[in-house]
Short mmCIF file of C-alpha atoms and ligand atoms in Angstrom, two decimals:
data_model
loop_
_atom_site.label_atom_id
_atom_site.label_comp_id
_atom_site.label_asym_id
_atom_site.label_seq_id
_atom_site.Cartn_x
_atom_site.Cartn_y
_atom_site.Cartn_z
CA MET X 339 91.34 17.84 -9.73
CA SER X 340 94.50 19.16 -11.43
CA ASP X 341 97.17 18.83 -8.78
CA SER X 342 100.58 18.17 -10.25
CA LEU X 343 102.92 21.12 -9.62
CA ARG X 344 105.52 22.52 -12.01
CA ILE X 345 108.73 23.12 -10.08
CA GLU X 346 111.84 24.81 -11.43
CA LEU X 347 115.21 23.90 -9.86
CA ARG X 348 118.02 26.42 -10.19
CA ALA X 349 121.51 25.09 -9.47
CA GLU X 350 124.88 25.33 -11.18
CA ALA X 351 127.80 22.88 -11.22
CA GLY X 352 131.39 23.15 -12.38
CA PRO X 353 135.05 23.25 -11.31
CA ALA X 354 134.63 26.29 -9.06
CA ILE X 355 131.15 25.59 -7.68
CA GLY X 356 131.57 21.83 -7.40
CA LEU X 357 128.82 19.25 -7.81
CA GLY X 358 127.21 19.47 -4.37
CA HIS X 359 124.45 21.95 -5.18
CA ALA X 360 123.52 20.11 -8.37
CA MET X 361 123.49 16.67 -6.74
CA ARG X 362 121.28 17.97 -3.94
CA SER X 363 118.94 19.53 -6.46
CA LEU X 364 118.89 16.28 -8.40
CA ALA X 365 117.80 14.48 -5.23
CA LEU X 366 115.00 16.97 -4.71
CA GLY X 367 114.01 16.65 -8.37
CA GLN X 368 113.75 12.87 -8.04
CA ALA X 369 111.63 13.20 -4.90
CA LEU X 370 109.35 15.70 -6.66
CA ILE X 371 108.92 13.29 -9.57
CA ALA X 372 108.17 10.45 -7.11
CA ALA X 373 105.40 12.66 -5.72
CA GLY X 374 104.00 13.12 -9.24
CA HIS X 375 105.21 16.67 -9.99
CA GLN X 376 106.81 18.08 -13.15
CA VAL X 377 110.38 19.28 -12.78
CA SER X 378 112.48 21.62 -14.93
CA TRP X 379 116.04 22.82 -14.33
CA LYS X 380 117.48 26.24 -15.05
CA SER X 381 121.25 26.43 -15.34
CA SER X 382 123.79 28.05 -17.65
CA HIS X 383 125.99 24.94 -17.86
CA LEU X 384 126.01 21.39 -16.45
CA PRO X 385 129.16 19.24 -16.64
CA GLY X 386 129.78 15.53 -17.18
CA SER X 387 126.82 13.18 -17.37
CA LEU X 388 124.44 15.50 -15.53
CA PRO X 389 122.50 16.56 -18.66
CA GLN X 390 121.94 12.91 -19.60
CA ARG X 391 120.88 12.08 -16.06
CA LEU X 392 118.31 14.87 -16.13
CA GLU X 393 117.05 13.78 -19.52
CA LYS X 394 116.66 10.18 -18.31
CA LEU X 395 114.55 11.40 -15.39
CA GLY X 396 112.38 13.55 -17.66
CA ILE X 397 113.74 16.83 -16.24
CA ALA X 398 113.91 19.51 -18.95
CA TRP X 399 117.12 21.55 -18.68
CA SER X 400 117.40 25.08 -20.04
CA ALA X 401 119.14 28.41 -19.46
CA GLU X 402 115.70 30.06 -19.59
CA SER X 403 112.88 30.09 -17.07
CA ALA X 404 109.50 28.56 -17.86
CA ALA X 405 106.09 29.23 -16.29
CA VAL X 406 106.10 27.30 -13.00
CA ASP X 407 104.32 27.04 -9.63
CA ALA X 408 107.46 27.28 -7.46
CA VAL X 409 111.21 27.81 -7.79
CA VAL X 410 114.01 26.19 -5.76
CA PHE X 411 117.37 28.00 -5.50
CA ASP X 412 120.51 26.12 -4.46
CA GLY X 413 123.75 28.11 -4.72
CA TYR X 414 125.61 30.86 -2.90
CA HIS X 415 125.68 33.14 -5.93
CA PHE X 416 121.89 33.66 -6.06
CA THR X 417 120.94 37.14 -4.94
CA PRO X 418 117.85 38.20 -2.94
CA ALA X 419 116.78 40.16 -6.01
CA GLU X 420 116.51 36.91 -7.99
CA SER X 421 114.21 35.24 -5.48
CA ALA X 422 112.26 38.46 -4.97
CA ALA X 423 111.68 38.59 -8.74
CA CYS X 424 109.96 35.20 -8.68
CA PRO X 425 106.18 35.62 -8.85
CA VAL X 426 105.72 32.17 -7.26
CA PRO X 427 106.72 30.65 -3.88
CA VAL X 428 110.46 30.13 -3.48
CA LEU X 429 112.42 27.52 -1.56
CA THR X 430 116.04 28.49 -0.89
CA VAL X 431 118.66 25.95 0.08
CA ASP X 432 121.23 27.80 2.15
CA ASP X 433 124.03 25.99 3.96
CA ALA X 434 124.75 29.11 5.93
CA ALA X 435 121.17 29.57 7.17
CA PRO X 436 120.03 30.74 9.62
CA PRO X 437 122.67 33.49 10.13
CA LEU X 438 122.54 34.52 6.49
CA ALA X 439 118.98 33.49 5.87
CA ASP X 440 117.58 36.96 5.78
CA ARG X 441 119.34 37.13 2.45
CA HIS X 442 116.12 35.47 1.29
CA PRO X 443 113.36 37.48 2.92
CA GLN X 444 110.95 36.41 0.17
CA ALA X 445 111.53 32.67 0.54
CA ALA X 446 108.48 30.70 1.62
CA VAL X 447 110.81 27.92 2.75
CA VAL X 448 114.48 28.06 3.78
CA LEU X 449 116.35 24.76 3.97
CA ASN X 450 119.65 24.03 5.67
CA PRO X 451 120.03 20.25 5.90
CA ASN X 452 123.42 20.34 7.63
CA LEU X 453 124.05 18.59 10.91
CA HIS X 454 124.72 21.78 12.85
CA ALA X 455 121.61 23.55 11.53
CA ALA X 456 119.22 21.52 13.70
CA ASP X 457 120.13 23.50 16.84
CA ALA X 458 119.75 26.91 15.27
CA ILE X 459 116.87 29.20 16.03
CA PRO X 460 115.53 30.88 12.91
CA PRO X 461 116.01 34.64 12.99
CA ARG X 462 112.52 35.46 11.77
CA SER X 463 109.12 33.96 12.19
CA THR X 464 107.84 34.22 8.61
CA GLY X 465 108.22 31.40 6.14
CA ARG X 466 109.03 27.84 7.03
CA TRP X 467 112.46 26.69 8.19
CA LEU X 468 113.70 23.20 7.51
CA LEU X 469 116.83 22.77 9.59
CA GLY X 470 119.02 19.73 10.17
CA PRO X 471 119.64 16.28 8.68
CA ARG X 472 115.97 15.29 8.96
CA PHE X 473 115.75 17.26 5.70
CA ALA X 474 118.92 15.93 4.06
CA LEU X 475 118.43 15.80 0.30
CA LEU X 476 119.55 12.28 -0.52
CA ARG X 477 118.83 10.61 -3.82
CA PRO X 478 116.42 7.65 -3.66
CA GLU X 479 119.15 5.06 -4.17
CA PHE X 480 120.42 5.84 -0.65
CA LEU X 481 117.20 4.44 0.80
CA GLY X 482 117.37 1.21 -1.16
CA VAL X 483 120.98 0.22 -0.47
CA GLN X 484 122.09 -1.82 2.50
CA ALA X 485 125.76 -1.43 3.43
CA GLY X 486 127.60 -4.65 4.26
CA PRO X 487 128.37 -5.70 7.83
CA ILE X 488 131.00 -3.68 9.66
CA SER X 489 134.08 -5.91 9.72
CA THR X 490 137.76 -5.76 8.80
CA VAL X 491 138.72 -2.70 6.77
CA GLN X 492 139.61 -4.00 3.33
CA ARG X 493 138.25 -1.33 1.02
CA VAL X 494 138.68 2.40 1.59
CA ILE X 495 137.14 5.11 -0.56
CA VAL X 496 138.50 8.66 -0.76
CA THR X 497 136.09 11.31 -2.02
CA LEU X 498 136.78 15.01 -1.62
CA GLY X 499 133.88 16.28 -3.70
CA GLY X 500 133.22 16.51 -7.41
CA ALA X 501 135.82 19.20 -8.11
CA ASP X 502 138.39 19.03 -5.25
CA PRO X 503 139.39 22.65 -5.96
CA ASP X 504 142.61 22.53 -3.87
CA GLY X 505 143.80 19.26 -5.38
CA ARG X 506 144.22 17.42 -2.08
CA THR X 507 143.07 14.00 -3.21
CA ALA X 508 146.48 12.46 -4.08
CA ALA X 509 148.03 13.47 -0.75
CA THR X 510 144.97 12.10 1.02
CA VAL X 511 145.32 8.76 -0.76
CA ALA X 512 149.01 8.66 0.15
CA ALA X 513 148.12 9.17 3.83
CA VAL X 514 145.57 6.33 3.71
CA ARG X 515 148.05 4.06 1.93
CA GLN X 516 150.59 4.70 4.68
CA ALA X 517 148.11 3.53 7.31
CA LEU X 518 146.79 0.55 5.33
CA PRO X 519 149.51 -0.79 3.02
CA THR X 520 147.44 -3.67 1.64
CA ALA X 521 143.90 -2.24 1.53
CA GLU X 522 142.05 -1.70 -1.73
CA ILE X 523 141.75 2.08 -2.19
CA GLN X 524 139.29 3.71 -4.56
CA VAL X 525 139.10 7.41 -5.36
CA ILE X 526 135.83 8.94 -6.49
CA ALA X 527 136.49 11.98 -8.67
CA GLY X 528 133.96 14.17 -10.41
CA ALA X 529 134.07 15.01 -14.09
CA ALA X 530 134.48 18.61 -12.88
CA ASN X 531 137.91 17.79 -11.40
CA PRO X 532 140.39 19.86 -13.46
CA ARG X 533 143.42 17.68 -12.55
CA LEU X 534 142.05 14.32 -13.53
CA ALA X 535 145.00 13.14 -15.66
CA GLN X 536 147.54 13.96 -12.95
CA LEU X 537 145.30 12.39 -10.30
CA ARG X 538 145.17 9.14 -12.29
CA ARG X 539 148.99 9.04 -12.48
CA ASP X 540 149.41 9.76 -8.75
CA CYS X 541 146.82 7.16 -7.78
CA SER X 542 148.32 4.54 -10.04
CA ALA X 543 151.66 5.03 -8.22
CA LEU X 544 149.82 4.47 -4.92
CA ASP X 545 147.99 1.38 -6.22
CA ALA X 546 144.65 3.17 -5.95
CA GLN X 547 141.85 3.05 -8.52
CA VAL X 548 140.17 6.26 -9.78
CA LEU X 549 136.41 6.13 -10.45
CA VAL X 550 135.15 9.11 -12.45
CA ASP X 551 131.59 10.47 -12.50
CA VAL X 552 130.20 7.50 -10.60
CA ALA X 553 126.55 7.02 -11.52
CA ASP X 554 125.55 4.79 -8.60
CA MET X 555 127.15 6.55 -5.67
CA ALA X 556 125.06 4.72 -3.06
CA THR X 557 126.11 1.22 -4.10
CA THR X 558 129.73 2.30 -4.50
CA LEU X 559 129.94 3.98 -1.08
CA ALA X 560 128.00 1.17 0.60
CA ALA X 561 130.62 -1.33 -0.58
CA ALA X 562 133.39 0.51 1.32
CA ASP X 563 134.50 -0.41 4.83
CA LEU X 564 135.74 3.12 5.51
CA VAL X 565 135.38 6.40 3.62
CA VAL X 566 137.54 9.50 3.80
CA ALA X 567 135.31 12.37 2.71
CA ALA X 568 135.11 16.14 2.59
CA ALA X 569 132.78 17.38 5.33
CA GLY X 570 130.06 18.29 2.81
CA SER X 571 126.91 16.56 1.56
CA THR X 572 128.72 13.23 1.17
CA VAL X 573 128.92 12.97 4.95
CA LEU X 574 125.12 12.91 5.16
CA GLU X 575 125.04 10.14 2.54
CA LEU X 576 127.58 8.12 4.54
CA LEU X 577 125.62 8.55 7.77
CA ALA X 578 122.46 7.36 5.99
CA LEU X 579 124.30 4.30 4.67
CA GLY X 580 125.93 3.61 8.03
CA VAL X 581 129.42 3.53 6.46
CA PRO X 582 132.17 4.61 8.91
CA CYS X 583 133.76 7.86 7.90
CA ILE X 584 136.72 10.17 8.45
CA ALA X 585 135.88 13.75 7.52
CA MET X 586 138.11 16.63 6.43
CA ALA X 587 136.91 20.22 6.19
CA ILE X 588 138.33 21.33 2.84
CA ALA X 589 136.22 24.50 2.52
CA ASP X 590 135.26 27.13 5.09
CA ASN X 591 131.58 26.19 5.01
CA GLN X 592 132.51 22.62 5.99
CA GLU X 593 134.08 23.67 9.30
CA PRO X 594 130.82 23.73 11.31
CA VAL X 595 129.80 20.33 9.88
CA ALA X 596 133.18 18.89 10.87
CA ARG X 597 132.89 20.34 14.39
CA ARG X 598 129.43 18.83 14.76
CA LEU X 599 130.59 15.39 13.54
CA ALA X 600 133.37 15.45 16.15
CA ARG X 601 131.13 16.81 18.94
CA ASP X 602 128.50 14.10 18.44
CA ASP X 603 131.13 11.43 17.83
CA LEU X 604 129.58 10.53 14.48
CA ALA X 605 132.86 10.47 12.56
CA GLU X 606 136.57 11.00 12.99
CA VAL X 607 137.55 14.51 11.96
CA VAL X 608 141.10 15.35 10.81
CA ASP X 609 142.80 18.58 9.74
CA ASP X 610 145.67 17.30 7.64
CA GLU X 611 147.28 14.25 6.05
CA ALA X 612 149.48 13.44 9.06
CA GLY X 613 146.40 13.32 11.27
CA LEU X 614 144.66 11.23 8.64
CA THR X 615 147.19 8.40 8.67
CA LYS X 616 146.83 8.09 12.43
CA ALA X 617 143.02 8.32 12.33
CA VAL X 618 142.71 5.67 9.59
CA ALA X 619 144.94 3.25 11.49
CA GLU X 620 143.08 3.77 14.77
CA LEU X 621 139.57 3.60 13.34
CA ALA X 622 140.41 0.53 11.26
CA ALA X 623 141.52 -1.17 14.49
CA ASP X 624 138.35 -0.22 16.44
CA LEU X 625 135.51 -2.43 15.23
CA GLU X 626 133.14 -1.48 18.08
CA LEU X 627 133.47 2.26 17.44
CA ARG X 628 132.76 1.80 13.75
CA ARG X 629 129.70 -0.31 14.58
CA SER X 630 128.20 2.13 17.08
CA ARG X 631 128.75 5.14 14.82
CA SER X 632 127.13 3.28 11.96
CA VAL X 633 123.95 2.69 13.99
CA ARG X 634 123.80 6.29 15.27
CA GLY X 635 124.38 7.75 11.81
CA GLN X 636 121.51 5.80 10.28
CA ARG X 637 119.23 6.92 13.09
CA LEU X 638 120.10 10.55 12.43
CA VAL X 639 119.77 10.50 8.62
CA ASP X 640 116.89 8.24 7.64
CA GLY X 641 116.89 8.95 3.90
CA HIS X 642 113.39 10.54 3.83
CA GLY X 643 114.67 14.14 3.89
CA ALA X 644 113.91 14.91 0.25
CA ALA X 645 110.33 13.61 0.62
CA ARG X 646 109.89 15.94 3.64
CA VAL X 647 111.17 18.90 1.63
CA VAL X 648 108.72 18.04 -1.17
CA SER X 649 105.92 18.13 1.38
CA ALA X 650 106.98 21.59 2.61
CA LEU X 651 107.11 22.85 -0.96
CA GLU X 652 103.67 21.41 -1.78
CA ALA X 653 102.26 22.98 1.38
CA ALA X 654 103.81 26.37 0.51
CA VAL X 655 102.08 26.27 -2.89
CA THR X 656 98.77 24.53 -2.18
CA GLY X 657 98.32 24.76 1.61
CA LEU X 658 98.83 21.02 2.08
CA GLY X 659 101.75 18.62 1.65
CA LEU X 660 102.28 14.91 2.31
CA ARG X 661 105.38 13.52 3.97
CA PRO X 662 106.15 9.90 4.92
CA ALA X 663 104.87 8.98 8.39
CA ASP X 664 107.49 8.06 11.00
CA ALA X 665 107.64 6.77 14.56
CA ASP X 666 107.18 10.29 15.97
CA ASP X 667 103.69 10.40 14.46
CA ALA X 668 102.32 7.62 16.67
CA LEU X 669 100.66 9.88 19.24
CA SER X 670 98.99 12.35 16.90
CA THR X 671 97.62 9.56 14.71
CA LEU X 672 96.10 7.97 17.85
CA ASP X 673 94.47 11.30 18.78
CA TRP X 674 92.98 11.66 15.32
CA ALA X 675 91.80 8.05 15.26
CA ASN X 676 90.04 8.38 18.64
CA ASP X 677 88.29 11.61 17.72
CA PRO X 678 84.51 10.83 18.09
CA ILE X 679 83.70 11.81 14.50
CA THR X 680 86.43 9.54 13.18
CA ARG X 681 85.24 6.64 15.33
CA ALA X 682 81.67 7.17 14.11
CA ALA X 683 82.89 7.11 10.49
CA SER X 684 84.94 3.93 11.02
CA PHE X 685 83.90 0.32 10.60
CA GLY X 686 85.31 -0.58 14.02
CA ARG X 687 83.67 1.90 16.38
CA SER X 688 85.23 1.29 19.81
CA GLU X 689 87.97 3.53 21.20
CA ILE X 690 91.53 2.40 20.41
CA SER X 691 93.89 1.81 23.34
CA THR X 692 97.37 3.34 23.33
CA ASP X 693 99.03 -0.09 23.38
CA ASP X 694 96.92 -1.42 20.51
CA HIS X 695 97.63 1.69 18.52
CA HIS X 696 101.40 1.53 19.04
CA ARG X 697 101.46 -2.11 17.98
CA TRP X 698 99.31 -1.38 14.94
CA PHE X 699 101.21 1.77 13.99
CA THR X 700 104.66 0.17 14.24
CA ALA X 701 103.48 -2.77 12.15
CA LYS X 702 102.05 -0.46 9.48
CA LEU X 703 105.27 1.60 9.31
CA ASN X 704 107.26 -1.56 8.64
CA ASP X 705 104.75 -3.14 6.28
CA ALA X 706 105.97 -3.13 2.67
CA THR X 707 102.38 -3.46 1.44
CA GLN X 708 101.42 -0.11 3.01
CA ARG X 709 102.13 3.52 2.31
CA MET X 710 101.38 6.00 5.07
CA TRP X 711 101.74 9.76 4.79
CA ILE X 712 101.18 12.62 7.18
CA ALA X 713 99.39 15.64 5.77
CA GLU X 714 100.90 18.91 6.92
CA ASP X 715 99.81 22.49 6.45
CA ALA X 716 101.93 25.42 5.25
CA ASP X 717 103.32 25.90 8.79
CA GLY X 718 104.34 22.24 8.93
CA ILE X 719 101.63 21.37 11.46
CA PRO X 720 100.62 17.69 11.15
CA SER X 721 97.03 17.81 9.92
CA GLY X 722 95.98 14.26 9.20
CA VAL X 723 97.00 10.81 8.06
CA ILE X 724 96.41 9.15 4.71
CA ARG X 725 97.18 5.54 4.12
CA CYS X 726 97.04 3.16 1.17
CA ASP X 727 96.95 -0.65 1.29
CA LEU X 728 98.76 -1.67 -1.87
CA PRO X 729 96.90 -4.05 -4.23
CA GLU X 730 96.96 -7.72 -3.27
CA HIS X 731 97.12 -8.70 -6.95
CA HIS X 732 99.00 -6.99 -9.74
CA ASP X 733 95.90 -5.43 -11.33
CA GLY X 734 93.78 -5.16 -8.19
CA PRO X 735 92.79 -1.90 -6.48
CA ALA X 736 94.66 -0.21 -3.64
CA LEU X 737 92.52 0.83 -0.68
CA ILE X 738 92.78 4.38 0.66
CA HIS X 739 91.98 5.67 4.18
CA LEU X 740 91.96 9.27 5.37
CA THR X 741 91.52 11.04 8.70
CA LEU X 742 92.06 14.75 9.18
CA ALA X 743 92.74 16.33 12.57
CA ALA X 744 89.55 17.98 13.87
CA SER X 745 91.45 21.30 13.85
CA HIS X 746 92.03 20.99 10.09
CA ARG X 747 88.57 19.90 8.90
CA GLY X 748 86.22 22.12 6.99
CA ARG X 749 89.02 23.86 5.05
CA GLY X 750 88.85 21.87 1.84
CA LEU X 751 92.08 20.03 2.63
CA ALA X 752 90.68 16.51 2.31
CA ALA X 753 90.45 16.45 -1.49
CA LYS X 754 94.00 17.86 -1.73
CA ALA X 755 95.33 15.12 0.54
CA ILE X 756 93.52 12.42 -1.44
CA ALA X 757 94.79 13.78 -4.76
CA ALA X 758 98.36 14.02 -3.43
CA ALA X 759 98.25 10.39 -2.29
CA CYS X 760 96.81 9.22 -5.65
CA ARG X 761 99.56 11.14 -7.45
CA ARG X 762 102.23 9.33 -5.43
CA MET X 763 100.59 5.95 -6.06
CA THR X 764 100.58 6.67 -9.79
CA ALA X 765 104.13 8.07 -9.94
CA GLY X 766 105.43 5.03 -8.06
CA HIS X 767 103.42 2.64 -10.33
CA LEU X 768 101.94 1.23 -7.13
CA ALA X 769 98.35 0.90 -8.32
CA ALA X 770 96.30 1.69 -11.40
CA THR X 771 93.02 1.85 -9.46
CA ILE X 772 92.26 2.95 -5.92
CA HIS X 773 89.13 2.22 -3.89
CA ALA X 774 87.72 4.06 -0.87
CA LEU X 775 85.07 2.42 1.32
CA ILE X 776 82.87 5.09 2.87
CA MET X 777 79.77 4.98 5.04
CA PRO X 778 76.78 6.42 3.19
CA ASP X 779 76.15 8.83 6.10
CA ASN X 780 79.60 10.48 5.74
CA PRO X 781 78.83 13.30 3.28
CA ALA X 782 82.10 15.19 3.86
CA SER X 783 84.12 12.11 2.95
CA LEU X 784 81.94 11.21 -0.05
CA ARG X 785 82.20 14.76 -1.34
CA ALA X 786 85.98 15.04 -0.74
CA PHE X 787 86.69 11.79 -2.62
CA SER X 788 84.41 12.83 -5.43
CA ARG X 789 86.22 16.18 -5.66
CA ALA X 790 89.50 14.25 -5.93
CA GLY X 791 88.11 12.36 -8.96
CA PHE X 792 86.63 9.22 -7.34
CA VAL X 793 83.37 7.89 -8.78
CA PRO X 794 80.73 5.55 -7.27
CA ALA X 795 81.46 1.88 -7.99
CA GLY X 796 78.77 0.03 -6.04
CA THR X 797 78.19 -0.86 -2.44
CA THR X 798 79.51 -3.48 -0.05
CA THR X 799 79.33 -4.50 3.60
CA VAL X 800 82.30 -4.06 5.96
CA ARG X 801 82.07 -5.54 9.47
CA GLY X 802 78.27 -5.37 9.33
CA HIS X 803 78.14 -1.77 8.06
CA SER X 804 77.08 -0.90 4.57
CA ALA X 805 79.68 1.04 2.64
CA GLN X 806 79.79 2.96 -0.60
CA ILE X 807 82.69 1.95 -2.88
CA LEU X 808 84.32 4.92 -4.60
CA ARG X 809 86.81 4.23 -7.35
CA TRP X 810 89.67 6.18 -8.89
CA ALA X 811 91.66 5.07 -11.90
CA VAL X 812 94.82 6.35 -13.55
CA LYS X 813 93.85 8.19 -16.73
C1 LIG U 436 86.25 12.90 5.88
C2 LIG U 436 87.21 14.04 6.17
C3 LIG U 436 88.62 13.62 5.81
C4 LIG U 436 86.79 15.21 5.28
O1 LIG U 436 87.56 16.31 5.58
P1 LIG U 436 86.91 17.74 5.79
O2 LIG U 436 87.97 18.73 6.01
O3 LIG U 436 85.88 17.59 6.83
O4 LIG U 436 86.25 17.95 4.41
P2 LIG U 436 86.27 19.23 3.53
O5 LIG U 436 86.12 20.43 4.37
O6 LIG U 436 87.39 19.12 2.61
O7 LIG U 436 84.88 19.03 2.79
C5 LIG U 436 84.70 18.12 1.80
C6 LIG U 436 83.42 18.46 1.04
O8 LIG U 436 82.32 17.92 1.76
C7 LIG U 436 81.37 18.95 2.01
N1 LIG U 436 80.75 18.66 3.28
C8 LIG U 436 81.31 18.72 4.50
N2 LIG U 436 80.39 18.36 5.44
C9 LIG U 436 79.26 18.10 4.76
C10 LIG U 436 77.94 17.71 5.16
N3 LIG U 436 77.64 17.49 6.42
N4 LIG U 436 77.02 17.54 4.20
C11 LIG U 436 77.30 17.74 2.91
N5 LIG U 436 78.53 18.11 2.46
C12 LIG U 436 79.49 18.30 3.39
C13 LIG U 436 82.18 20.21 2.02
O9 LIG U 436 81.38 21.34 1.74
C14 LIG U 436 83.17 19.94 0.92
O10 LIG U 436 82.56 20.09 -0.31
P3 LIG U 436 83.18 21.06 -1.42
O11 LIG U 436 84.53 20.46 -1.70
O12 LIG U 436 82.25 20.98 -2.54
O13 LIG U 436 83.25 22.39 -0.77
C15 LIG U 436 87.18 14.51 7.65
O14 LIG U 436 85.89 14.99 7.95
C16 LIG U 436 87.53 13.41 8.62
O15 LIG U 436 88.70 13.22 8.92
N6 LIG U 436 86.52 12.69 9.13
C17 LIG U 436 86.73 11.61 10.05
C18 LIG U 436 87.33 10.39 9.37
C19 LIG U 436 86.60 10.00 8.10
O16 LIG U 436 85.41 10.11 7.97
N7 LIG U 436 87.38 9.50 7.13
C20 LIG U 436 86.85 9.11 5.84
C21 LIG U 436 86.71 7.64 5.75
S1 LIG U 436 87.87 7.06 4.54
#
């Protein structure tokens, strides 16, 4: 089954546009690659180390379009005519959606990952809407990094975006320095910042260090005790890391984000440098507030947003996507597991109690030797669960399990779900071979696995039931 999709990302970066759109697109590109898809990037120009970063990830960059299965637009300058001209499904990232979202009537998926978007009601019923920080496009490194414990504020980072078009960074650093005369202050500046030389001189006078074009943003931000950031995408990264933050709206489109941060008490929000000095001093003195915000931020932005967006894109193209399972999936997975046909096809036949299931499900979610995904259809309706036990030994097989919701059987979705899971196992180098153990009297399952490329590999006995072993190997 040929299942890998070719996805084209369209995003620009530079002094006027900033780096935000490109960094978000990069995060989506990495998540697409982790799901086994092929990614290309269309852009007229990319500054700094971005071209090398794309090359390292295997993302081909060009000013021309190639033949693809879907296109992702991220940028305010894209017109409806451009998305309408795409002969394939389109995903549009629009920070202003939903009010402006009908700018993209052709989009199969509209994404606004901002904090304030979650409350909005989409203005039309067609297409799929991904709204709020559950869909934040964070690069994978933000999942892997653990910020240090919240304690005394010794290191402060100032980051006002890749370009800082109004040149406010030096005054911001001066305001922080006034509040914390002895703290270590680092400034993160993008290569797109047109005033870099002057910024270095100003920061040197304030005993602050300038870091340019930081490659490992997650580790750098996680090492800070407090970050002063523009109320853009960086805020979502800081919430995910649990690093306490003071936000400043430095562009009009950041105003609603800043209001939401203040309303939900997720971060301090300031309007100007005078307010900043006061806010830094107060927040640095309030350990408890920094701790509680850190916990709430991590709950809100769990770092799986890009994987969820990949699933929506897959579903828009193929009718089925896979996203990581989370705690909210406990009830539906119990329903599917207790469906009589599922029980009859399982090696343990008795009905599963709610308590047992919750215990089991929570353990599986936290088990590093497991991967569990929820299949969802093009409307985002959860349609089944697919799970892999990772190999016990380096070259051993993974074991795959699949249950579709009764409402979604008989539509040919099973083979797609199996192939999507195998693709992720391969892309993540998690297993070179995968086994499925299936009862001989389960023709739908045998057929679905065979359609997904599994071949018979003998028989075995599981809990007193004979089972057919089907085997899949990376080509
Ligand atoms: C097994 C399961 C995932 C398959 O999903 P599904 O939606 O029913 O399967 P599909 O509609 O994709 O059908 C798969 C294939 O089996 C065929 N099939 C379905 N029922 C069949 C039957 N009774 N006899 C012969 N072939 C059958 C279909 O025609 C299809 O073949 P095709 O791809 O050549 O058209 C689903 O039935 C399920 O969740 N069952 C309960 C749990 C389970 O058995 N899990 C598998 C153990 S790992």
